[in-house]
Amino acid sequence: MVEESLETTVRLNNGVEMPRLGLGVWKTNNTNAKESVSSAIQQGYRLIDTAKQYGNETGVGEGIREGLEKTGLDRKDLFITTKVFNGDQGYQSTLDKFEGSLKRLQLDYVDLLLIHWPVDGKYLDTWKAMEKLYHDGKVRAIGVSNFDVERLQNLLDHAEVKPVINQMEFNPLQQEKEILNFAQEQGIQLEAWSPLGGGAALNNPTIQKIADAHNKSTAQVIIRWDWQRGIVTIPKSAHPERIAQNSDIFDFSLSDDEVQAINDLDENKASIWYQDFGWYEPNGGVDTGSVDKWDDSPADYDK
Ligand SMILES: NC(=O)c1ccc[n+]([C@@H]2O[C@H](COP(=O)([O-])OP(=O)(O)OC[C@H]3O[C@@H](n4cnc5c(N)ncnc54)[C@H](OP(=O)(O)O)[C@@H]3O)[C@@H](O)[C@H]2O)c1
C-alpha cells in the first residue's frame, strides 16, 4: 500500500502533481501568515493557498522563504497557489498585476493561479491572460474558483487551456453536488475552501460521534472525509498546534458507512452569491481598494 502523507499528490489534467492537503491563510495578517506558513512547511505541508484579496502575500512570501531556509527544501518542493483579484480582472491588468503577486511572494513562478471569482463580462479576458502566463512558464497550472456550472461551461466553450481546478466552498453541510459532478465529468479537480465550514461543521453531533469512535477531533474527521472523497483541501489555522492536528489524518480511515453518514449531512444549499457583489453586472464597477486588510499597517499590495 502506498503510504499517505502531506506529500501525496493528485495528477491534474495538465499532468502537474498537486499535494492533496495544504494550508489556507484567509483572514490572516502578514505577521501571522509568515508564522503559519513557515510552521506548516516545517511540519511537512507542501501546498499553500493565498490570494491577493487576502492582503497577506508579503507575509506568505516571508513564510515560504523562512520555511525553505529552515528545512533545506527547494522552491520546487512546494506548491503555491494565488488568485487573480476581482479588481484586476481583464486581459492586460491580469498580466500587469500578476507581477505584483510574484514580487510579494518572492517567487519567479506560482504553481497554480486561479480566477478568484467569475467577474461577469471580464473572466474570459482574464482567462486569456492566464493562458499567456501559463504558456510563458510563469504559472504551472491555471484554474478557477467559485464558478457555477453555467460559468464553467462558458469558460470551457472559449478556453484554449482547460482549467485544472474549481475551488469551491465545500464542507459536510454544503456539498455542491451539481458543481462537483460537473467538475468530475470534465476532469477538473474540486478543491474545498472553508472545509471546516468556518467552524460550523466542527460542532455537528454526527461528526462528533465519528470523531469519538476514532479518538480524533471533528476537524480531523472532516479533513479525512475530504481525503477519502478525493477532494483537495486547504484548512486554515493560525495556530501551529492546529496546523499539526489538521494534517494528522493518516493513521485512521473512515468506514464506508461513516463516509455516507457525513455525505448525508448535506443541506443542499447553493453557496454562490454573485448578486451581492458590486461587480455582478458587467463593468458594474469594482472597488479596487477592497483587498482584505487584516493589518493595521499600510496595505502592501499594488492598486
Ligand atoms: N476561493 C475562495 O473564494 C476562498 C474563500 C474562502 C476561503 N478560501 C481558502 O480556503 C481556506 C480555508 O477556508 P477558511 O479559512 O474560510 O475556513 P476553514 O478552514 O473551514 O476554517 C478555519 C477556521 O477554523 C478554525 N480551525 C482550524 N483548524 C481547527 C481545529 N483543528 N480545531 C478547531 N478549529 C480549527 C480556524 O481558527 P484558528 O485560525 O484560530 O485556528 C478558523 O477559524 C482559506 O484560508 C483560503 O485559503 C478560498
mmCIF file of C-alpha atoms and ligand atoms in Angstrom:
data_model
loop_
_atom_site.group_PDB
_atom_site.id
_atom_site.type_symbol
_atom_site.label_atom_id
_atom_site.label_comp_id
_atom_site.label_asym_id
_atom_site.label_seq_id
_atom_site.Cartn_x
_atom_site.Cartn_y
_atom_site.Cartn_z
ATOM 1 C CA MET A 1 0.000 0.000 0.000
ATOM 2 C CA VAL A 2 1.324 3.481 -0.874
ATOM 3 C CA GLU A 3 1.862 5.487 2.280
ATOM 4 C CA GLU A 4 -0.313 8.602 2.577
ATOM 5 C CA SER A 5 1.224 11.891 3.680
ATOM 6 C CA LEU A 6 1.236 15.636 3.109
ATOM 7 C CA GLU A 7 3.385 14.875 0.068
ATOM 8 C CA THR A 8 0.711 12.676 -1.540
ATOM 9 C CA THR A 9 -0.387 14.317 -4.767
ATOM 10 C CA VAL A 10 -3.183 14.203 -7.299
ATOM 11 C CA ARG A 11 -2.323 14.470 -11.007
ATOM 12 C CA LEU A 12 -4.131 17.456 -12.501
ATOM 13 C CA ASN A 13 -5.494 17.334 -16.063
ATOM 14 C CA ASN A 14 -2.348 19.033 -17.410
ATOM 15 C CA GLY A 15 -0.074 16.411 -15.803
ATOM 16 C CA VAL A 16 1.100 18.599 -12.892
ATOM 17 C CA GLU A 17 1.143 16.874 -9.487
ATOM 18 C CA MET A 18 -0.623 18.808 -6.696
ATOM 19 C CA PRO A 19 -0.480 17.959 -2.970
ATOM 20 C CA ARG A 20 -3.909 16.840 -1.747
ATOM 21 C CA LEU A 21 -3.871 18.637 1.615
ATOM 22 C CA GLY A 22 -2.490 22.094 2.320
ATOM 23 C CA LEU A 23 -2.757 25.255 4.385
ATOM 24 C CA GLY A 24 -5.144 28.174 3.723
ATOM 25 C CA VAL A 25 -4.349 31.669 5.012
ATOM 26 C CA TRP A 26 -7.522 33.755 4.603
ATOM 27 C CA LYS A 27 -8.177 36.204 7.495
ATOM 28 C CA THR A 28 -4.526 36.069 8.494
ATOM 29 C CA ASN A 29 -2.414 39.212 8.734
ATOM 30 C CA ASN A 30 1.102 39.358 7.302
ATOM 31 C CA THR A 31 2.823 38.551 10.608
ATOM 32 C CA ASN A 32 0.620 35.537 11.314
ATOM 33 C CA ALA A 33 0.768 34.421 7.673
ATOM 34 C CA LYS A 34 4.558 34.347 7.871
ATOM 35 C CA GLU A 35 4.454 32.324 11.084
ATOM 36 C CA SER A 36 1.820 29.833 9.968
ATOM 37 C CA VAL A 37 3.323 29.263 6.524
ATOM 38 C CA SER A 38 6.814 28.785 7.932
ATOM 39 C CA SER A 39 5.495 26.462 10.648
ATOM 40 C CA ALA A 40 3.409 24.482 8.147
ATOM 41 C CA ILE A 41 6.379 23.937 5.820
ATOM 42 C CA GLN A 42 8.466 22.776 8.779
ATOM 43 C CA GLN A 43 5.646 20.390 9.736
ATOM 44 C CA GLY A 44 5.638 18.822 6.260
ATOM 45 C CA TYR A 45 2.995 20.863 4.422
ATOM 46 C CA ARG A 46 3.817 21.449 0.745
ATOM 47 C CA LEU A 47 0.640 23.214 -0.505
ATOM 48 C CA ILE A 48 -0.088 26.821 0.496
ATOM 49 C CA ASP A 49 -3.196 28.727 -0.657
ATOM 50 C CA THR A 50 -3.269 32.524 -0.667
ATOM 51 C CA ALA A 51 -4.746 35.317 -2.810
ATOM 52 C CA LYS A 52 -4.066 38.993 -3.467
ATOM 53 C CA GLN A 53 -7.522 39.571 -1.909
ATOM 54 C CA TYR A 54 -6.223 38.307 1.448
ATOM 55 C CA GLY A 55 -3.711 41.179 1.661
ATOM 56 C CA ASN A 56 -1.050 38.803 3.015
ATOM 57 C CA GLU A 57 1.034 37.686 0.036
ATOM 58 C CA THR A 58 4.019 39.510 1.569
ATOM 59 C CA GLY A 59 3.731 37.531 4.815
ATOM 60 C CA VAL A 60 3.226 34.301 2.877
ATOM 61 C CA GLY A 61 6.364 35.078 0.832
ATOM 62 C CA GLU A 62 8.337 35.628 4.042
ATOM 63 C CA GLY A 63 6.959 32.382 5.475
ATOM 64 C CA ILE A 64 7.981 30.474 2.343
ATOM 65 C CA ARG A 65 11.477 31.974 2.475
ATOM 66 C CA GLU A 66 11.865 31.075 6.162
ATOM 67 C CA GLY A 67 10.314 27.620 5.735
ATOM 68 C CA LEU A 68 12.697 26.764 2.901
ATOM 69 C CA GLU A 69 15.665 28.115 4.848
ATOM 70 C CA LYS A 70 14.831 26.090 7.956
ATOM 71 C CA THR A 71 14.056 22.818 6.151
ATOM 72 C CA GLY A 72 16.641 22.989 3.368
ATOM 73 C CA LEU A 73 13.873 22.232 0.865
ATOM 74 C CA ASP A 74 13.877 23.678 -2.657
ATOM 75 C CA ARG A 75 11.251 26.000 -4.088
ATOM 76 C CA LYS A 76 10.166 23.181 -6.404
ATOM 77 C CA ASP A 77 9.229 21.037 -3.379
ATOM 78 C CA LEU A 78 6.379 23.462 -2.629
ATOM 79 C CA PHE A 79 3.097 24.098 -4.411
ATOM 80 C CA ILE A 80 1.982 27.714 -4.107
ATOM 81 C CA THR A 81 -1.462 28.949 -5.169
ATOM 82 C CA THR A 82 -2.551 32.555 -5.541
ATOM 83 C CA LYS A 83 -5.581 34.126 -7.208
ATOM 84 C CA VAL A 84 -6.422 36.970 -9.592
ATOM 85 C CA PHE A 85 -8.097 39.748 -7.583
ATOM 86 C CA ASN A 86 -11.540 40.814 -8.833
ATOM 87 C CA GLY A 87 -10.410 44.406 -9.352
ATOM 88 C CA ASP A 88 -7.520 43.255 -11.563
ATOM 89 C CA GLN A 89 -9.609 41.200 -13.980
ATOM 90 C CA GLY A 90 -9.341 41.830 -17.717
ATOM 91 C CA TYR A 91 -6.506 40.888 -20.079
ATOM 92 C CA GLN A 92 -3.766 43.489 -19.632
ATOM 93 C CA SER A 93 -4.498 44.189 -15.999
ATOM 94 C CA THR A 94 -4.237 40.495 -15.091
ATOM 95 C CA LEU A 95 -0.827 40.318 -16.788
ATOM 96 C CA ASP A 96 0.433 43.525 -15.185
ATOM 97 C CA LYS A 97 -0.838 42.863 -11.659
ATOM 98 C CA PHE A 98 0.374 39.264 -11.597
ATOM 99 C CA GLU A 99 3.911 40.664 -11.397
ATOM 100 C CA GLY A 100 2.975 42.275 -8.057
ATOM 101 C CA SER A 101 1.885 38.915 -6.650
ATOM 102 C CA LEU A 102 5.168 37.315 -7.712
ATOM 103 C CA LYS A 103 7.139 40.138 -6.128
ATOM 104 C CA ARG A 104 5.239 39.991 -2.820
ATOM 105 C CA LEU A 105 5.596 36.207 -2.721
ATOM 106 C CA GLN A 106 9.331 36.484 -3.590
ATOM 107 C CA LEU A 107 8.807 33.897 -6.343
ATOM 108 C CA ASP A 108 9.518 33.756 -10.050
ATOM 109 C CA TYR A 109 6.561 31.461 -10.757
ATOM 110 C CA VAL A 110 3.492 30.141 -8.957
ATOM 111 C CA ASP A 111 2.276 26.573 -9.213
ATOM 112 C CA LEU A 112 -1.407 27.417 -9.532
ATOM 113 C CA LEU A 113 -3.165 30.662 -10.437
ATOM 114 C CA LEU A 114 -6.944 30.828 -10.012
ATOM 115 C CA ILE A 115 -9.612 33.316 -11.072
ATOM 116 C CA HIS A 116 -10.814 34.214 -7.562
ATOM 117 C CA TRP A 117 -14.418 34.921 -8.573
ATOM 118 C CA PRO A 118 -16.021 34.989 -12.034
ATOM 119 C CA VAL A 119 -16.420 38.709 -12.728
ATOM 120 C CA ASP A 120 -19.073 38.625 -15.455
ATOM 121 C CA GLY A 121 -18.014 40.356 -18.644
ATOM 122 C CA LYS A 122 -14.353 40.001 -17.730
ATOM 123 C CA TYR A 123 -13.482 36.452 -16.787
ATOM 124 C CA LEU A 124 -12.941 35.263 -20.376
ATOM 125 C CA ASP A 125 -10.354 38.027 -20.960
ATOM 126 C CA THR A 126 -8.787 37.226 -17.587
ATOM 127 C CA TRP A 127 -8.529 33.591 -18.683
ATOM 128 C CA LYS A 128 -6.768 34.580 -21.940
ATOM 129 C CA ALA A 129 -4.151 36.416 -19.886
ATOM 130 C CA MET A 130 -3.753 33.389 -17.610
ATOM 131 C CA GLU A 131 -3.267 31.180 -20.676
ATOM 132 C CA LYS A 132 -0.439 33.521 -21.703
ATOM 133 C CA LEU A 133 1.138 33.313 -18.232
ATOM 134 C CA TYR A 134 0.839 29.521 -18.481
ATOM 135 C CA HIS A 135 2.473 29.387 -21.916
ATOM 136 C CA ASP A 136 5.181 31.789 -20.715
ATOM 137 C CA GLY A 137 6.048 29.471 -17.800
ATOM 138 C CA LYS A 138 5.073 31.967 -15.081
ATOM 139 C CA VAL A 139 2.432 29.548 -13.727
ATOM 140 C CA ARG A 140 2.478 25.751 -13.852
ATOM 141 C CA ALA A 141 -1.309 25.368 -13.866
ATOM 142 C CA ILE A 142 -4.392 27.586 -14.154
ATOM 143 C CA GLY A 143 -7.850 27.148 -12.712
ATOM 144 C CA VAL A 144 -10.930 28.863 -11.353
ATOM 145 C CA SER A 145 -12.750 29.420 -8.087
ATOM 146 C CA ASN A 146 -16.437 29.949 -7.299
ATOM 147 C CA PHE A 147 -17.574 29.053 -10.826
ATOM 148 C CA ASP A 148 -21.058 27.556 -11.094
ATOM 149 C CA VAL A 149 -21.818 25.068 -13.887
ATOM 150 C CA GLU A 150 -23.077 27.742 -16.291
ATOM 151 C CA ARG A 151 -19.986 29.913 -15.995
ATOM 152 C CA LEU A 152 -17.611 26.955 -16.071
ATOM 153 C CA GLN A 153 -19.286 25.642 -19.232
ATOM 154 C CA ASN A 154 -18.973 29.094 -20.802
ATOM 155 C CA LEU A 155 -15.286 29.187 -19.938
ATOM 156 C CA LEU A 156 -14.775 25.689 -21.362
ATOM 157 C CA ASP A 157 -16.503 26.774 -24.586
ATOM 158 C CA HIS A 158 -13.949 29.577 -25.033
ATOM 159 C CA ALA A 159 -10.784 28.276 -23.359
ATOM 160 C CA GLU A 160 -7.730 27.010 -25.150
ATOM 161 C CA VAL A 161 -6.288 25.630 -21.904
ATOM 162 C CA LYS A 162 -8.717 23.681 -19.728
ATOM 163 C CA PRO A 163 -8.899 24.727 -16.040
ATOM 164 C CA VAL A 164 -7.317 22.156 -13.725
ATOM 165 C CA ILE A 165 -9.227 23.156 -10.556
ATOM 166 C CA ASN A 166 -12.508 24.660 -9.406
ATOM 167 C CA GLN A 167 -12.031 25.844 -5.810
ATOM 168 C CA MET A 168 -15.453 25.958 -4.128
ATOM 169 C CA GLU A 169 -16.948 26.307 -0.680
ATOM 170 C CA PHE A 170 -17.354 22.650 0.224
ATOM 171 C CA ASN A 171 -17.910 21.070 3.626
ATOM 172 C CA PRO A 172 -20.184 18.408 5.146
ATOM 173 C CA LEU A 173 -23.133 20.798 5.327
ATOM 174 C CA GLN A 174 -22.608 22.240 1.865
ATOM 175 C CA GLN A 175 -21.502 19.718 -0.736
ATOM 176 C CA GLU A 176 -22.223 21.399 -4.079
ATOM 177 C CA LYS A 177 -23.208 18.131 -5.775
ATOM 178 C CA GLU A 178 -24.045 19.654 -9.154
ATOM 179 C CA ILE A 179 -20.749 21.538 -9.355
ATOM 180 C CA LEU A 180 -18.771 18.551 -8.086
ATOM 181 C CA ASN A 181 -20.404 16.170 -10.596
ATOM 182 C CA PHE A 182 -19.784 18.560 -13.470
ATOM 183 C CA ALA A 183 -16.138 19.052 -12.449
ATOM 184 C CA GLN A 184 -15.622 15.289 -12.220
ATOM 185 C CA GLU A 185 -17.202 14.714 -15.649
ATOM 186 C CA GLN A 186 -14.835 17.312 -17.097
ATOM 187 C CA GLY A 187 -11.685 16.032 -15.371
ATOM 188 C CA ILE A 188 -11.465 19.212 -13.277
ATOM 189 C CA GLN A 189 -10.322 18.688 -9.688
ATOM 190 C CA LEU A 190 -12.571 20.116 -6.948
ATOM 191 C CA GLU A 191 -10.719 21.916 -4.143
ATOM 192 C CA ALA A 192 -12.618 22.684 -0.924
ATOM 193 C CA TRP A 193 -12.488 26.144 0.596
ATOM 194 C CA SER A 194 -13.836 26.584 4.147
ATOM 195 C CA PRO A 195 -13.626 22.789 4.564
ATOM 196 C CA LEU A 196 -14.404 23.175 8.265
ATOM 197 C CA GLY A 197 -17.333 25.409 7.409
ATOM 198 C CA GLY A 198 -15.500 28.285 9.096
ATOM 199 C CA GLY A 199 -16.284 26.410 12.361
ATOM 200 C CA ALA A 200 -19.991 25.442 11.959
ATOM 201 C CA ALA A 201 -19.311 21.855 10.877
ATOM 202 C CA LEU A 202 -16.968 21.299 13.846
ATOM 203 C CA ASN A 203 -19.889 21.073 16.309
ATOM 204 C CA ASN A 204 -22.034 18.691 14.310
ATOM 205 C CA PRO A 205 -23.195 15.774 16.541
ATOM 206 C CA THR A 206 -22.871 13.121 13.784
ATOM 207 C CA ILE A 207 -19.286 14.160 13.122
ATOM 208 C CA GLN A 208 -18.578 14.333 16.865
ATOM 209 C CA LYS A 209 -19.776 10.729 17.283
ATOM 210 C CA ILE A 210 -17.498 9.528 14.483
ATOM 211 C CA ALA A 211 -14.616 11.558 15.948
ATOM 212 C CA ASP A 212 -15.140 9.967 19.396
ATOM 213 C CA ALA A 213 -15.119 6.489 17.850
ATOM 214 C CA HIS A 214 -11.694 7.146 16.297
ATOM 215 C CA ASN A 215 -10.325 9.242 19.146
ATOM 216 C CA LYS A 216 -9.845 12.109 16.705
ATOM 217 C CA SER A 217 -11.138 15.692 16.542
ATOM 218 C CA THR A 218 -14.088 16.701 14.386
ATOM 219 C CA ALA A 219 -11.695 18.774 12.233
ATOM 220 C CA GLN A 220 -9.611 15.664 11.553
ATOM 221 C CA VAL A 221 -12.711 13.629 10.650
ATOM 222 C CA ILE A 222 -13.844 16.274 8.161
ATOM 223 C CA ILE A 223 -10.407 16.554 6.569
ATOM 224 C CA ARG A 224 -10.171 12.747 6.374
ATOM 225 C CA TRP A 225 -13.637 12.656 4.761
ATOM 226 C CA ASP A 226 -12.431 15.122 2.099
ATOM 227 C CA TRP A 227 -9.344 12.962 1.605
ATOM 228 C CA GLN A 228 -11.401 9.806 1.086
ATOM 229 C CA ARG A 229 -13.812 11.681 -1.223
ATOM 230 C CA GLY A 230 -10.862 12.756 -3.411
ATOM 231 C CA ILE A 231 -11.318 16.461 -2.691
ATOM 232 C CA VAL A 232 -8.191 18.633 -2.348
ATOM 233 C CA THR A 233 -8.415 20.518 0.970
ATOM 234 C CA ILE A 234 -6.809 23.646 2.459
ATOM 235 C CA PRO A 235 -7.976 24.115 6.084
ATOM 236 C CA LYS A 236 -6.784 27.344 7.654
ATOM 237 C CA SER A 237 -5.367 27.760 11.101
ATOM 238 C CA ALA A 238 -3.125 30.434 12.542
ATOM 239 C CA HIS A 239 -2.103 28.086 15.392
ATOM 240 C CA PRO A 240 0.853 25.691 14.931
ATOM 241 C CA GLU A 241 -0.778 23.005 17.097
ATOM 242 C CA ARG A 242 -3.951 23.058 14.993
ATOM 243 C CA ILE A 243 -1.906 23.126 11.786
ATOM 244 C CA ALA A 244 -0.280 19.931 13.094
ATOM 245 C CA GLN A 245 -3.608 18.422 14.143
ATOM 246 C CA ASN A 246 -5.188 19.118 10.742
ATOM 247 C CA SER A 247 -2.506 17.090 8.988
ATOM 248 C CA ASP A 248 -2.598 14.182 11.445
ATOM 249 C CA ILE A 249 -5.169 12.245 9.430
ATOM 250 C CA PHE A 250 -3.110 9.398 8.022
ATOM 251 C CA ASP A 251 -3.352 6.928 10.907
ATOM 252 C CA PHE A 252 -7.072 6.207 10.612
ATOM 253 C CA SER A 253 -9.719 5.818 7.960
ATOM 254 C CA LEU A 254 -13.473 6.211 7.865
ATOM 255 C CA SER A 255 -15.664 3.248 7.033
ATOM 256 C CA ASP A 256 -17.991 3.434 4.019
ATOM 257 C CA ASP A 257 -20.900 3.895 6.455
ATOM 258 C CA GLU A 258 -19.132 6.797 8.181
ATOM 259 C CA VAL A 259 -18.372 8.482 4.851
ATOM 260 C CA GLN A 260 -22.028 8.024 3.898
ATOM 261 C CA ALA A 261 -23.242 9.426 7.245
ATOM 262 C CA ILE A 262 -21.252 12.605 6.523
ATOM 263 C CA ASN A 263 -22.428 12.687 2.893
ATOM 264 C CA ASP A 264 -25.976 12.637 4.279
ATOM 265 C CA LEU A 265 -25.373 15.865 6.246
ATOM 266 C CA ASP A 266 -25.545 17.952 3.047
ATOM 267 C CA GLU A 267 -28.142 20.697 3.453
ATOM 268 C CA ASN A 268 -28.308 21.175 -0.344
ATOM 269 C CA LYS A 269 -27.875 24.921 -0.118
ATOM 270 C CA ALA A 270 -26.433 26.821 -3.057
ATOM 271 C CA SER A 271 -23.393 28.685 -1.807
ATOM 272 C CA ILE A 272 -22.587 31.107 -4.597
ATOM 273 C CA TRP A 273 -23.833 34.618 -4.113
ATOM 274 C CA TYR A 274 -22.722 36.595 -7.163
ATOM 275 C CA GLN A 275 -25.542 39.101 -6.863
ATOM 276 C CA ASP A 276 -24.202 40.571 -3.614
ATOM 277 C CA PHE A 277 -21.089 41.897 -5.308
ATOM 278 C CA GLY A 278 -20.703 45.306 -6.918
ATOM 279 C CA TRP A 279 -19.120 43.591 -9.906
ATOM 280 C CA TYR A 280 -22.083 41.336 -10.662
ATOM 281 C CA GLU A 281 -23.136 43.442 -13.661
ATOM 282 C CA PRO A 282 -20.598 43.519 -16.492
ATOM 283 C CA ASN A 283 -18.385 46.536 -15.832
ATOM 284 C CA GLY A 284 -20.573 47.212 -12.806
ATOM 285 C CA GLY A 285 -17.738 48.914 -11.004
ATOM 286 C CA VAL A 286 -15.194 47.072 -8.941
ATOM 287 C CA ASP A 287 -13.785 48.531 -5.777
ATOM 288 C CA THR A 288 -10.067 48.128 -6.412
ATOM 289 C CA GLY A 289 -9.373 49.124 -2.824
ATOM 290 C CA SER A 290 -11.298 46.150 -1.455
ATOM 291 C CA VAL A 291 -8.328 43.921 -0.705
ATOM 292 C CA ASP A 292 -8.875 42.471 2.778
ATOM 293 C CA LYS A 293 -6.895 44.344 5.401
ATOM 294 C CA TRP A 294 -6.072 42.313 8.469
ATOM 295 C CA ASP A 295 -3.107 44.528 9.342
ATOM 296 C CA ASP A 296 -3.145 47.996 10.853
ATOM 297 C CA SER A 297 -0.015 48.713 8.857
ATOM 298 C CA PRO A 298 -0.297 50.372 5.435
ATOM 299 C CA ALA A 299 -1.555 47.985 2.777
ATOM 300 C CA ASP A 300 1.236 46.198 0.951
ATOM 301 C CA TYR A 301 -0.495 45.495 -2.331
ATOM 302 C CA ASP A 302 -0.453 47.386 -5.601
ATOM 303 C CA LYS A 303 -3.588 49.324 -6.530
HETATM 304 N N1 LIG B 1 -11.574 30.859 -3.236
HETATM 305 C C1 LIG B 1 -12.267 31.479 -2.315
HETATM 306 O O1 LIG B 1 -13.168 32.306 -2.601
HETATM 307 C C2 LIG B 1 -11.996 31.184 -0.874
HETATM 308 C C3 LIG B 1 -12.899 31.656 0.107
HETATM 309 C C4 LIG B 1 -12.629 31.347 1.445
HETATM 310 C C5 LIG B 1 -11.504 30.613 1.757
HETATM 311 N N2 LIG B 1 -10.618 30.189 0.785
HETATM 312 C C6 LIG B 1 -9.382 29.421 1.117
HETATM 313 O O2 LIG B 1 -9.748 28.285 1.896
HETATM 314 C C7 LIG B 1 -9.039 28.313 3.141
HETATM 315 C C8 LIG B 1 -9.836 27.645 4.244
HETATM 316 O O3 LIG B 1 -11.103 28.265 4.411
HETATM 317 P P1 LIG B 1 -11.488 29.186 5.680
HETATM 318 O O4 LIG B 1 -10.241 29.810 6.171
HETATM 319 O O5 LIG B 1 -12.586 30.058 5.267
HETATM 320 O O6 LIG B 1 -12.126 28.206 6.734
HETATM 321 P P2 LIG B 1 -11.848 26.760 7.406
HETATM 322 O O7 LIG B 1 -10.502 26.253 7.019
HETATM 323 O O8 LIG B 1 -13.035 25.952 7.105
HETATM 324 O O9 LIG B 1 -11.897 27.113 8.940
HETATM 325 C C9 LIG B 1 -10.963 27.962 9.530
HETATM 326 C C10 LIG B 1 -11.447 28.223 10.938
HETATM 327 O O10 LIG B 1 -11.417 27.015 11.702
HETATM 328 C C11 LIG B 1 -10.525 27.157 12.803
HETATM 329 N N3 LIG B 1 -9.777 25.881 12.911
HETATM 330 C C12 LIG B 1 -8.841 25.388 12.077
HETATM 331 N N4 LIG B 1 -8.407 24.187 12.474
HETATM 332 C C13 LIG B 1 -9.084 23.899 13.610
HETATM 333 C C14 LIG B 1 -9.066 22.811 14.504
HETATM 334 N N5 LIG B 1 -8.265 21.761 14.299
HETATM 335 N N6 LIG B 1 -9.887 22.831 15.578
HETATM 336 C C15 LIG B 1 -10.719 23.896 15.792
HETATM 337 N N7 LIG B 1 -10.771 24.962 14.984
HETATM 338 C C16 LIG B 1 -9.959 24.971 13.895
HETATM 339 C C17 LIG B 1 -9.608 28.327 12.472
HETATM 340 O O11 LIG B 1 -9.225 29.016 13.643
HETATM 341 P P3 LIG B 1 -7.676 29.400 14.014
HETATM 342 O O12 LIG B 1 -7.037 30.021 12.807
HETATM 343 O O13 LIG B 1 -7.855 30.362 15.145
HETATM 344 O O14 LIG B 1 -7.009 28.118 14.426
HETATM 345 C C18 LIG B 1 -10.536 29.211 11.637
HETATM 346 O O15 LIG B 1 -11.378 29.980 12.484
HETATM 347 C C19 LIG B 1 -8.803 29.819 3.340
HETATM 348 O O16 LIG B 1 -7.861 30.090 4.338
HETATM 349 C C20 LIG B 1 -8.403 30.236 1.963
HETATM 350 O O17 LIG B 1 -7.073 29.881 1.685
HETATM 351 C C21 LIG B 1 -10.869 30.461 -0.524
#
